[in-house]
Tab-separated table of C-alpha atoms in Angstrom:
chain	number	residue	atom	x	y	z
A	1	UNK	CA	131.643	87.607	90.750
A	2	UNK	CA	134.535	85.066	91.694
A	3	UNK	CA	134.927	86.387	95.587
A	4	UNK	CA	138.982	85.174	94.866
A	5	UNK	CA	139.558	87.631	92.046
A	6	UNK	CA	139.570	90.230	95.206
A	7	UNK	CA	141.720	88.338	97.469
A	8	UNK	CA	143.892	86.843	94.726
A	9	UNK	CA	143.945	88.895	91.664
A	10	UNK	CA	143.070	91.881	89.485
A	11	UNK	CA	139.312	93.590	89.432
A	12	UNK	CA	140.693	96.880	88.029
A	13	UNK	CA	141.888	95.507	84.764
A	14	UNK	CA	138.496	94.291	84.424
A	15	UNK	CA	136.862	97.243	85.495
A	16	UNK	CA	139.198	99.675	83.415
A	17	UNK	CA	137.980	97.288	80.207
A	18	UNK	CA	134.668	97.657	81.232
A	19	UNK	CA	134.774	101.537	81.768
A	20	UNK	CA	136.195	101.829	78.358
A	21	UNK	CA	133.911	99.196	76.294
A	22	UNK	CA	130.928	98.133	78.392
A	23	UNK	CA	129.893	100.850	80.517
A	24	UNK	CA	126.464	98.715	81.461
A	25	UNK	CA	126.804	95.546	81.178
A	26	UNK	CA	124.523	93.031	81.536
A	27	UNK	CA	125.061	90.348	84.016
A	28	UNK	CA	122.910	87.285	82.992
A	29	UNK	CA	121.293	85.311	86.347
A	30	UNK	CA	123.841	82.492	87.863
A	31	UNK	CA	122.541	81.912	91.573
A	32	UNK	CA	122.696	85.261	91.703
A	33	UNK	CA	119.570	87.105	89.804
A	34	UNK	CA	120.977	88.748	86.539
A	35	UNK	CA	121.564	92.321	87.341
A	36	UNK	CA	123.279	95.402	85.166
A	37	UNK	CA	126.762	96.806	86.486
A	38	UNK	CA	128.476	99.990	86.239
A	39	UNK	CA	131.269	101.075	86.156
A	40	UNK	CA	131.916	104.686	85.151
A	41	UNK	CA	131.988	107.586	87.796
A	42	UNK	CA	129.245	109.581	86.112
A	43	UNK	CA	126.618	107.200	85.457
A	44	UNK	CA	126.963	105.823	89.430
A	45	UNK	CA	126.685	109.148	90.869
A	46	UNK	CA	123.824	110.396	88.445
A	47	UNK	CA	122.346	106.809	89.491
A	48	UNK	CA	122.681	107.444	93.349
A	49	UNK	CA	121.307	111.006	92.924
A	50	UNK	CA	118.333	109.306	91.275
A	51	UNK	CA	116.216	107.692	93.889
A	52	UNK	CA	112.866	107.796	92.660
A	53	UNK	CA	114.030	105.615	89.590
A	54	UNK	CA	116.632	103.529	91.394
A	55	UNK	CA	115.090	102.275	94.652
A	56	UNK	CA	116.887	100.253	98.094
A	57	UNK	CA	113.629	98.909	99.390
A	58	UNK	CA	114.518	95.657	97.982
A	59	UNK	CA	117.984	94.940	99.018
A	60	UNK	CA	121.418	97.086	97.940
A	61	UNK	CA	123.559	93.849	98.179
A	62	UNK	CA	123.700	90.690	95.572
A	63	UNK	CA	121.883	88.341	97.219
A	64	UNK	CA	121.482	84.673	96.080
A	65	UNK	CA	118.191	84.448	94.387
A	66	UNK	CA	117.208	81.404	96.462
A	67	UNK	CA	117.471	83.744	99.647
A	68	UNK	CA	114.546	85.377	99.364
A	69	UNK	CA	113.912	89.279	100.280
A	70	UNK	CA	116.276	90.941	102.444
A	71	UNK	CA	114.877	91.255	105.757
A	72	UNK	CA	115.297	94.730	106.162
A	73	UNK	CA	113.960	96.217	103.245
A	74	UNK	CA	111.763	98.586	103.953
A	75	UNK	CA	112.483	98.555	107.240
A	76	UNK	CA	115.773	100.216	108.303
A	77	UNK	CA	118.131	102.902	107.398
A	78	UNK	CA	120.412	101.810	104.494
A	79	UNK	CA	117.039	99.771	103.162
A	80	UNK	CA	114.266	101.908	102.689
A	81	UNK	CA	113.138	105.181	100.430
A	82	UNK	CA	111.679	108.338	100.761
A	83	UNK	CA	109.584	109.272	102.711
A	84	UNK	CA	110.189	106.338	105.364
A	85	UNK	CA	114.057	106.744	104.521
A	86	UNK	CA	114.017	110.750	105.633
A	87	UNK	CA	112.257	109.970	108.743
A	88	UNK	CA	114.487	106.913	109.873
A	89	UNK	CA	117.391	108.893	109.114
A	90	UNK	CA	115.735	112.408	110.938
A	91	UNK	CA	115.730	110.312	114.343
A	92	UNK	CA	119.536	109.389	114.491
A	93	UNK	CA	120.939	112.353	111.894
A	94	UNK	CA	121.724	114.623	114.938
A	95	UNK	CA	124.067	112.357	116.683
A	96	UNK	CA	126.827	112.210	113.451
A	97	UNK	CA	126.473	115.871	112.446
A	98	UNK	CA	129.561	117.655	112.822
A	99	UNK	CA	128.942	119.219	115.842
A	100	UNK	CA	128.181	115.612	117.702
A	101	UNK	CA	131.224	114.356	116.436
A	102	UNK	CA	132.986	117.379	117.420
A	103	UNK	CA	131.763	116.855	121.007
A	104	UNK	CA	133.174	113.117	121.147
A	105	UNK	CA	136.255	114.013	119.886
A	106	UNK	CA	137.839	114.233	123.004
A	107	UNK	CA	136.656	110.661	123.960
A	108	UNK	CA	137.369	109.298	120.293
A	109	UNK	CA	140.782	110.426	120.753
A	110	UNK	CA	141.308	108.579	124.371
A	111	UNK	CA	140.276	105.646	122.816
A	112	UNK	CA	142.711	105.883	119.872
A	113	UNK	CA	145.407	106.049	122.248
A	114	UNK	CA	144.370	103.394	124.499
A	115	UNK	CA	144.025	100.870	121.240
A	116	UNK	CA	147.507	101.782	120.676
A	117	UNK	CA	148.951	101.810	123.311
A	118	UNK	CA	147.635	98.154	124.071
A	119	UNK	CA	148.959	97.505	120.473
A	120	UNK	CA	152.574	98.773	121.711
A	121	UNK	CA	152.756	96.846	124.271
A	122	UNK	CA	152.037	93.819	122.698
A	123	UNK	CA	154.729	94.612	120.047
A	124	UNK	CA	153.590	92.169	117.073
A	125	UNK	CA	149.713	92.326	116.648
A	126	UNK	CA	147.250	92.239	113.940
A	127	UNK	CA	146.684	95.595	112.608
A	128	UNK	CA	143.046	95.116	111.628
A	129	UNK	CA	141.663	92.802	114.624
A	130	UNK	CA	143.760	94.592	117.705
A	131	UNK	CA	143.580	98.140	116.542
A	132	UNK	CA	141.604	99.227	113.334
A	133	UNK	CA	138.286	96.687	114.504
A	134	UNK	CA	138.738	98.200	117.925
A	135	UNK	CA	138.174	101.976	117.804
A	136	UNK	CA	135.453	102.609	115.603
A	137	UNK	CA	133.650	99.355	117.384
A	138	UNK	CA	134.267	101.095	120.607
A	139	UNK	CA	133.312	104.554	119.515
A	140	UNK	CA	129.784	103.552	118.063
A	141	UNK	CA	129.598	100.945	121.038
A	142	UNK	CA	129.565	104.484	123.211
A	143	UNK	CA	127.185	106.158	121.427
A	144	UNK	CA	124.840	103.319	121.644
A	145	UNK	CA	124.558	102.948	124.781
A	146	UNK	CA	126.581	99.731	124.974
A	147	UNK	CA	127.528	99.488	128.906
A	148	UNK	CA	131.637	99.535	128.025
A	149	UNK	CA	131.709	95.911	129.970
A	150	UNK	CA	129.983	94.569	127.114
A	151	UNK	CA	132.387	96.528	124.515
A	152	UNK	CA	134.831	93.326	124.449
A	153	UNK	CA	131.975	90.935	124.206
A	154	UNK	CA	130.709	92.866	120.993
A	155	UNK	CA	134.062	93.062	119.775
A	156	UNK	CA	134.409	89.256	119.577
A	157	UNK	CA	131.706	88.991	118.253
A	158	UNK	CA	131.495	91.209	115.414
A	159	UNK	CA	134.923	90.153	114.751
A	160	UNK	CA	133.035	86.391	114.342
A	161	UNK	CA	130.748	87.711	112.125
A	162	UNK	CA	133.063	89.579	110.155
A	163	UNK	CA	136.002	88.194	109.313
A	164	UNK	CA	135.741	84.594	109.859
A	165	UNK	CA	135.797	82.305	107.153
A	166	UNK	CA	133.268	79.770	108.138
A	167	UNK	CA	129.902	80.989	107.369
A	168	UNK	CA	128.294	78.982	109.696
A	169	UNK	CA	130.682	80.909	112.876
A	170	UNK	CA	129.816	84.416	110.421
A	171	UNK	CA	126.007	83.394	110.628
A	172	UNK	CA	126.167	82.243	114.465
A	173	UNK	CA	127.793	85.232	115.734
A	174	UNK	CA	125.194	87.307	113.696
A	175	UNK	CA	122.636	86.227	115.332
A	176	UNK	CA	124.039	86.685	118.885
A	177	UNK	CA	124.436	90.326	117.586
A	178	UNK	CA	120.286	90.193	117.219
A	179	UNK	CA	119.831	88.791	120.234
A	180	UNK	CA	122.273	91.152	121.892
A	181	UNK	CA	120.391	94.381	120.855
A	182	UNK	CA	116.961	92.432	121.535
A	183	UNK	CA	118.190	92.714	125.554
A	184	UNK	CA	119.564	96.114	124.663
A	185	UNK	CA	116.627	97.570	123.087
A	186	UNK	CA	114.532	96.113	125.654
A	187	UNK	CA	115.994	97.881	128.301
A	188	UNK	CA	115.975	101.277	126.952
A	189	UNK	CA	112.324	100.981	125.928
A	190	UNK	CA	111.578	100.727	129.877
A	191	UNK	CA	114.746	103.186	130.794
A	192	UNK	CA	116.190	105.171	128.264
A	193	UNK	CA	119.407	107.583	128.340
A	194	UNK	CA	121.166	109.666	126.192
A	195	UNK	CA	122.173	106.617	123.559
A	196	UNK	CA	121.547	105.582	120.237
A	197	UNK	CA	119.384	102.405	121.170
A	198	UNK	CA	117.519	104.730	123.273
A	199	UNK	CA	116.000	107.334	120.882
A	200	UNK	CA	115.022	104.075	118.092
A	201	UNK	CA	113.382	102.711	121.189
A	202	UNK	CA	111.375	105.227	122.207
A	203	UNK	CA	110.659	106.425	118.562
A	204	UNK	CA	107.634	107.011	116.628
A	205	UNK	CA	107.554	106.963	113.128
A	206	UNK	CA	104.077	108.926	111.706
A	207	UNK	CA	102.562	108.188	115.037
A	208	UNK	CA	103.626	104.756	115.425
A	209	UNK	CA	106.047	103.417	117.708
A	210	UNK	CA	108.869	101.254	115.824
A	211	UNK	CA	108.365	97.434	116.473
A	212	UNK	CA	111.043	95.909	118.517
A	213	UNK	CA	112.117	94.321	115.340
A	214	UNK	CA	112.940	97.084	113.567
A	215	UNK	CA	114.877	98.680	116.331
A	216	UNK	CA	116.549	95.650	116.405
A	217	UNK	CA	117.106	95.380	112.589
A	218	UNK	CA	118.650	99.286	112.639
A	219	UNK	CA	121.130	98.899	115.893
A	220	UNK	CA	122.523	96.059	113.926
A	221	UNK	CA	122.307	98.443	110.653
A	222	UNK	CA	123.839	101.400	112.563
A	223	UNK	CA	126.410	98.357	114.089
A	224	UNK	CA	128.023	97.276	110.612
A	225	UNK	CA	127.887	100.936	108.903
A	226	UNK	CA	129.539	102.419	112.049
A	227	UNK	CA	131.831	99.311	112.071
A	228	UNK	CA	133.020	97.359	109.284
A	229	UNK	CA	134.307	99.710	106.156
A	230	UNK	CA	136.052	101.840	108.241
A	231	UNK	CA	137.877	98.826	110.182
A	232	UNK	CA	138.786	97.516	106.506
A	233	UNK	CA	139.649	100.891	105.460
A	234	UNK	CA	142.237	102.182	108.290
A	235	UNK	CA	143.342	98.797	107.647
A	236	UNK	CA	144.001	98.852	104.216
A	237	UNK	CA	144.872	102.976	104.384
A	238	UNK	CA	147.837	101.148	106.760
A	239	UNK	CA	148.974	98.887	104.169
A	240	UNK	CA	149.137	101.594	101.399
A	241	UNK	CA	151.010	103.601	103.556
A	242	UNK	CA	153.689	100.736	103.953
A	243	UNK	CA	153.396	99.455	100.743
A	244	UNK	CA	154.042	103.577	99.547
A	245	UNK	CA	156.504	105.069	102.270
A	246	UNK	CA	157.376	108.147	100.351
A	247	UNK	CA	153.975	109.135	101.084
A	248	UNK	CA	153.406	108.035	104.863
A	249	UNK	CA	156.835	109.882	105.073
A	250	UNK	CA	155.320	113.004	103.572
A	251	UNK	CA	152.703	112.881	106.325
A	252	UNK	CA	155.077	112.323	108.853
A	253	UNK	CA	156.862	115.596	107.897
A	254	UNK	CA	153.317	118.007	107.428
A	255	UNK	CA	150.429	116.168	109.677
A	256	UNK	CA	148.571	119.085	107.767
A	257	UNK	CA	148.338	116.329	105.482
A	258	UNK	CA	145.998	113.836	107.220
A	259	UNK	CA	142.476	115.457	106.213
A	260	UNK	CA	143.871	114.700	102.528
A	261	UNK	CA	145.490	111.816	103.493
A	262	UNK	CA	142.158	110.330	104.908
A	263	UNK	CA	140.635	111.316	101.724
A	264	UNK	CA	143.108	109.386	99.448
A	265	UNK	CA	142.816	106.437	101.759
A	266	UNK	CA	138.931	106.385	100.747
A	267	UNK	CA	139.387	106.627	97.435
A	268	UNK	CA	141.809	104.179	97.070
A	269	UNK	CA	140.694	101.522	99.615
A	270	UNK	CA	136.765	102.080	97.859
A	271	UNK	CA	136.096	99.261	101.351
A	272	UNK	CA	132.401	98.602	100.001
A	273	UNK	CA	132.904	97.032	96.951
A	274	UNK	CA	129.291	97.131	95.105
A	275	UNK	CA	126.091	98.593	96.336
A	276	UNK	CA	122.708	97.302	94.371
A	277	UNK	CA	119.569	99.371	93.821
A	278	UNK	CA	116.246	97.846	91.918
A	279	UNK	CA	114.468	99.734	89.030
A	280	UNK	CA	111.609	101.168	89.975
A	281	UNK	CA	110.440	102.470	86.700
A	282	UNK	CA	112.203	102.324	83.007
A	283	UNK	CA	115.447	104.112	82.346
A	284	UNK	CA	117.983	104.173	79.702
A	285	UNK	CA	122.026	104.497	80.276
A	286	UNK	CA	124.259	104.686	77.314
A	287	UNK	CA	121.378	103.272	75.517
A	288	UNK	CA	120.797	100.497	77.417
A	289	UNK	CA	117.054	100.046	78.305
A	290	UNK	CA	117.008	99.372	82.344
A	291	UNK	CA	113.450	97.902	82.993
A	292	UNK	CA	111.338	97.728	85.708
A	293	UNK	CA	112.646	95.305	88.570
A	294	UNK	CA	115.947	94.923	86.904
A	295	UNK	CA	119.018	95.002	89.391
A	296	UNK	CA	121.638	97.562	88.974
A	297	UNK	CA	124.962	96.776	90.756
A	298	UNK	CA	127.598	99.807	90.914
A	299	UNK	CA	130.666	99.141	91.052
A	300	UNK	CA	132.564	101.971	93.682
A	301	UNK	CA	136.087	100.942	93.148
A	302	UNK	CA	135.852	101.456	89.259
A	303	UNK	CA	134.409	104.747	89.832
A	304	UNK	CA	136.919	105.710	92.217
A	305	UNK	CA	139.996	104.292	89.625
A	306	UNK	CA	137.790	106.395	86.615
A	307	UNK	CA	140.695	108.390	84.022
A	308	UNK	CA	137.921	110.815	83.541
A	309	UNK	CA	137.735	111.782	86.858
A	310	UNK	CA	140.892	111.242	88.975
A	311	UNK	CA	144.172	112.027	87.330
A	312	UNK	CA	146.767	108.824	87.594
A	313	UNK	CA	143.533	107.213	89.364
A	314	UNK	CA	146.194	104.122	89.793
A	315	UNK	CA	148.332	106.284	92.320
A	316	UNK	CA	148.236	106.558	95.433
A	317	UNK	CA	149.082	110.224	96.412
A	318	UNK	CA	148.221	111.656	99.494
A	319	UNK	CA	148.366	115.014	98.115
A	320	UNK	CA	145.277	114.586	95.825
A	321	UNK	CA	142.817	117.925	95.718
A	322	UNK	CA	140.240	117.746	94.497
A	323	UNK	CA	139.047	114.120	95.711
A	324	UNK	CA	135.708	113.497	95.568
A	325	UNK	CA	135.547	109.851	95.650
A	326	UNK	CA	132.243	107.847	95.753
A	327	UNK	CA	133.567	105.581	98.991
A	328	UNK	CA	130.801	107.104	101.380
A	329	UNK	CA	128.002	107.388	98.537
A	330	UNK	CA	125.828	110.271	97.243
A	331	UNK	CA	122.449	111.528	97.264
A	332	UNK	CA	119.819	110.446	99.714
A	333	UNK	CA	121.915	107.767	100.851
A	334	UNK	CA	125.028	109.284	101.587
A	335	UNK	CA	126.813	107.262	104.087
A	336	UNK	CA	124.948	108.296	107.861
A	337	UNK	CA	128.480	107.969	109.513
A	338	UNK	CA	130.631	109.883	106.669
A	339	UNK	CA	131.819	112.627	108.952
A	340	UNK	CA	132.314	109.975	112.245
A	341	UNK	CA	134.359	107.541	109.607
A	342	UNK	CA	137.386	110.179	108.398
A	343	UNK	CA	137.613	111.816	112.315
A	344	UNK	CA	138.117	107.937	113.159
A	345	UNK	CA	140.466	107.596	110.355
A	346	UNK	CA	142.206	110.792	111.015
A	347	UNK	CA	142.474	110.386	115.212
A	348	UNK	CA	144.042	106.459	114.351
A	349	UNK	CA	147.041	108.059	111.847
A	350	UNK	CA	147.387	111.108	114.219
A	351	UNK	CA	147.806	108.878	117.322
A	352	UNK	CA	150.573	107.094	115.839
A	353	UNK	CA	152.379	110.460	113.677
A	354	UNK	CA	151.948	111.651	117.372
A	355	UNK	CA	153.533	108.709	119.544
A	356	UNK	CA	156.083	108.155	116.392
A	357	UNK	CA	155.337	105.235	115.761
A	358	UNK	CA	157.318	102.510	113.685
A	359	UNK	CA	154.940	100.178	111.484
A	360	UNK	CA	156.451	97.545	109.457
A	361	UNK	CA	154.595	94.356	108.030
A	362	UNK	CA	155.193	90.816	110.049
A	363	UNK	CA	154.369	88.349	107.812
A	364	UNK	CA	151.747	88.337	104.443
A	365	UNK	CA	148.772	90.097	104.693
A	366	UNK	CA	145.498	88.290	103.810
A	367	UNK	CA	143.142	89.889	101.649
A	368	UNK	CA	138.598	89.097	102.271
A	369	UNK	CA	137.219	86.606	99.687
A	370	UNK	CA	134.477	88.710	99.477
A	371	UNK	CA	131.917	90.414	96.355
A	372	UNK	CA	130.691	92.639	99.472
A	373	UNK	CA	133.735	94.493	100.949
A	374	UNK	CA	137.501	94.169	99.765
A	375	UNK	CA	140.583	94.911	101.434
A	376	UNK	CA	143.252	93.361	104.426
A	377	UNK	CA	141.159	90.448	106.709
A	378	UNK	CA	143.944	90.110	108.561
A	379	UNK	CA	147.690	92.205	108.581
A	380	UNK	CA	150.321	91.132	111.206
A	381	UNK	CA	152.477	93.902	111.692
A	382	UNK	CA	155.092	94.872	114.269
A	383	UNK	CA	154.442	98.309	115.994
A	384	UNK	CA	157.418	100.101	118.154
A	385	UNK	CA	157.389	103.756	119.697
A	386	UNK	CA	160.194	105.980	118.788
């Protein structure tokens, strides 16, 4: 629970020692509430399968306990259950089936190059802030409905609320977000397009319009999820890459590599860190006895590094088939943006495999003190065509 242990040291020794000897551990309450963790593969994905025992309603991050309720449980995407859950996500589901995505791949791919390209011309840059941050922000800015004036505007600050390390800038950029898509939504309500913002806005929900509040509550839902683990993914895919150049060479020479180089990157990046559900009604996992109310905390990562599952889970191989990681979820909640995230991934790696481009690390890279998401903050690199 030490946020450092992810920027500074080891979690998978613990987690492999849990795996092995304390599958479900109990957690007893610190200012966090006490809460059970997982660990194994199995037991997460039978857990996210099982929604009617293992609720989000009430939150699916730690929270300290003296922070009340999250304010969006019950109330948007990621934080409700059935049957509110199904409908939320029936009103926005269309826009990242394949076939959406698909049909912005064109304009996903413009925006790839133009990120790099800006990145080439600066020569040293940050890899995560100047060109990971910067095309999936753009690309879900467009399918909101975010006029692309205001693109740069959201991109400072989301970056704010991010990745900076005073949480009084994290929490004041926040709620400029709010307020942001309290004009937005606003606007649509009166004159909606084809957008995002618009269809929440003009949505009813078993014959009721959403409040204003909601709508606002699920842009900024639809904001981070479209946003933030895949920045901190194509981020930290980059750094694997460099830190592993046998295998980014190995893409270089067969780009009929990327869809299972994407895949690896997932796995091994696991960007969300822990996702929380509340017991609903009694359970019992390895014969532990999960009561009602208790928090259960799994652990992706560990699942993702599980011997029983991956073989050499500790290597990163761009060549792994099968991979089917845990990084995007399972069940019910199965990450909304799953299919939008690996094109992103895939149309950032194939841009620069396509320009040639030369990556090489300027300086450290700094790793988020964070419990919530893990991987680079910041990674100054130098970037040259061939």
């Amino acid at each position: 629970m030490d946020p450092e242990l992810y920027s500074q040291g080891d979690p998978f020794v613990q987690w492999k020692w849990l795996r092995a000897n304390d599958p479900v551990h109990w957690h007893r309450p610190t200012e966090l509430p006490g809460f059970w963790s997982l660990t194994r593969y199995h037991d997460i994905r039978t857990a996210y399968r099982d929604a009617e025992t293992f609720s989000s309603a009430q939150g699916i991050l730690l929270r300290p306990a003296d922070h009340g309720a999250d304010p969006g449980g019950g109330r948007t995407l990621a934080l409700t259950d059935a049957p509110r859950h199904k409908q939320l996500r029936g009103l926005v589901d269309g826009w990242f089936a394949v076939r959406s995505v698909r049909a912005l791949e064109a304009e996903m791919q413009g925006i790839a190059e133009r990120v790099v390209n800006t990145a080439l011309e600066q020569g040293s840059c940050d890899f995560v802030t100047d060109v990971a941050a910067r095309i999936p922000l753009f690309v879900i800015c467009r399918m909101m409905g975010v006029p692309e004036s205001d693109w740069e505007h959201l991109y400072d600050l989301t970056s704010q609320a991010f990745a900076a390390g005073d949480p009084l800038t994290r929490r004041f950029a926040h709620l400029n977000i709010l307020g942001y898509f309290e004009t937005l939504q606003a606007e649509k309500a009166q004159k909606p397009g084809d957008d995002l913002v618009s269809v929440l806005a003009t949505a009813e929900v078993e014959g009721e319009r959403l409040s204003a509040d909601d709508v606002i509550l699920n842009c900024d839902n639809l904001l981070v999820g479209g946003t933030e683990n895949t920045r901190i993914a194509a981020a930290g895919g980059m750094l694997a890459l460099l830190e592993h150049p046998g295998q980014w060479q190995a893409v270089r020479d067969g780009h009929e590599l990327l869809p299972s180089t994407v895949e690896e990157v997932l796995r091994w990046t696991s960007t969300a860190t822990h996702i929380m559900r509340t017991a609903v009604r009694p359970t019992e996992i390895h014969g532990q006895r999960i009561e009602v109310g208790d928090k259960v905390v799994f652990w992706l990562p560990s699942a993702n590094r599980d011997e029983s599952v991956f073989t050499d889970p500790d290597t990163f191989d761009v060549h792994r088939t099968p991979n089917r990681h845990l990084s995007l979820g399972f069940g019910e909640h199965f990450c909304l943006g799953s299919m939008l995230a690996r094109v992103e991934l895939r149309l950032l790696y194939g841009e620069l495999l396509r320009q040639g481009v030369h990556v090489e690390l300027d300086g450290e890279p700094k790793l988020l003190d964070s419990i919530v998401v893990n991987g680079p903050e910041s990674m100054p690199v130098r970037m040259k065509a061939a």
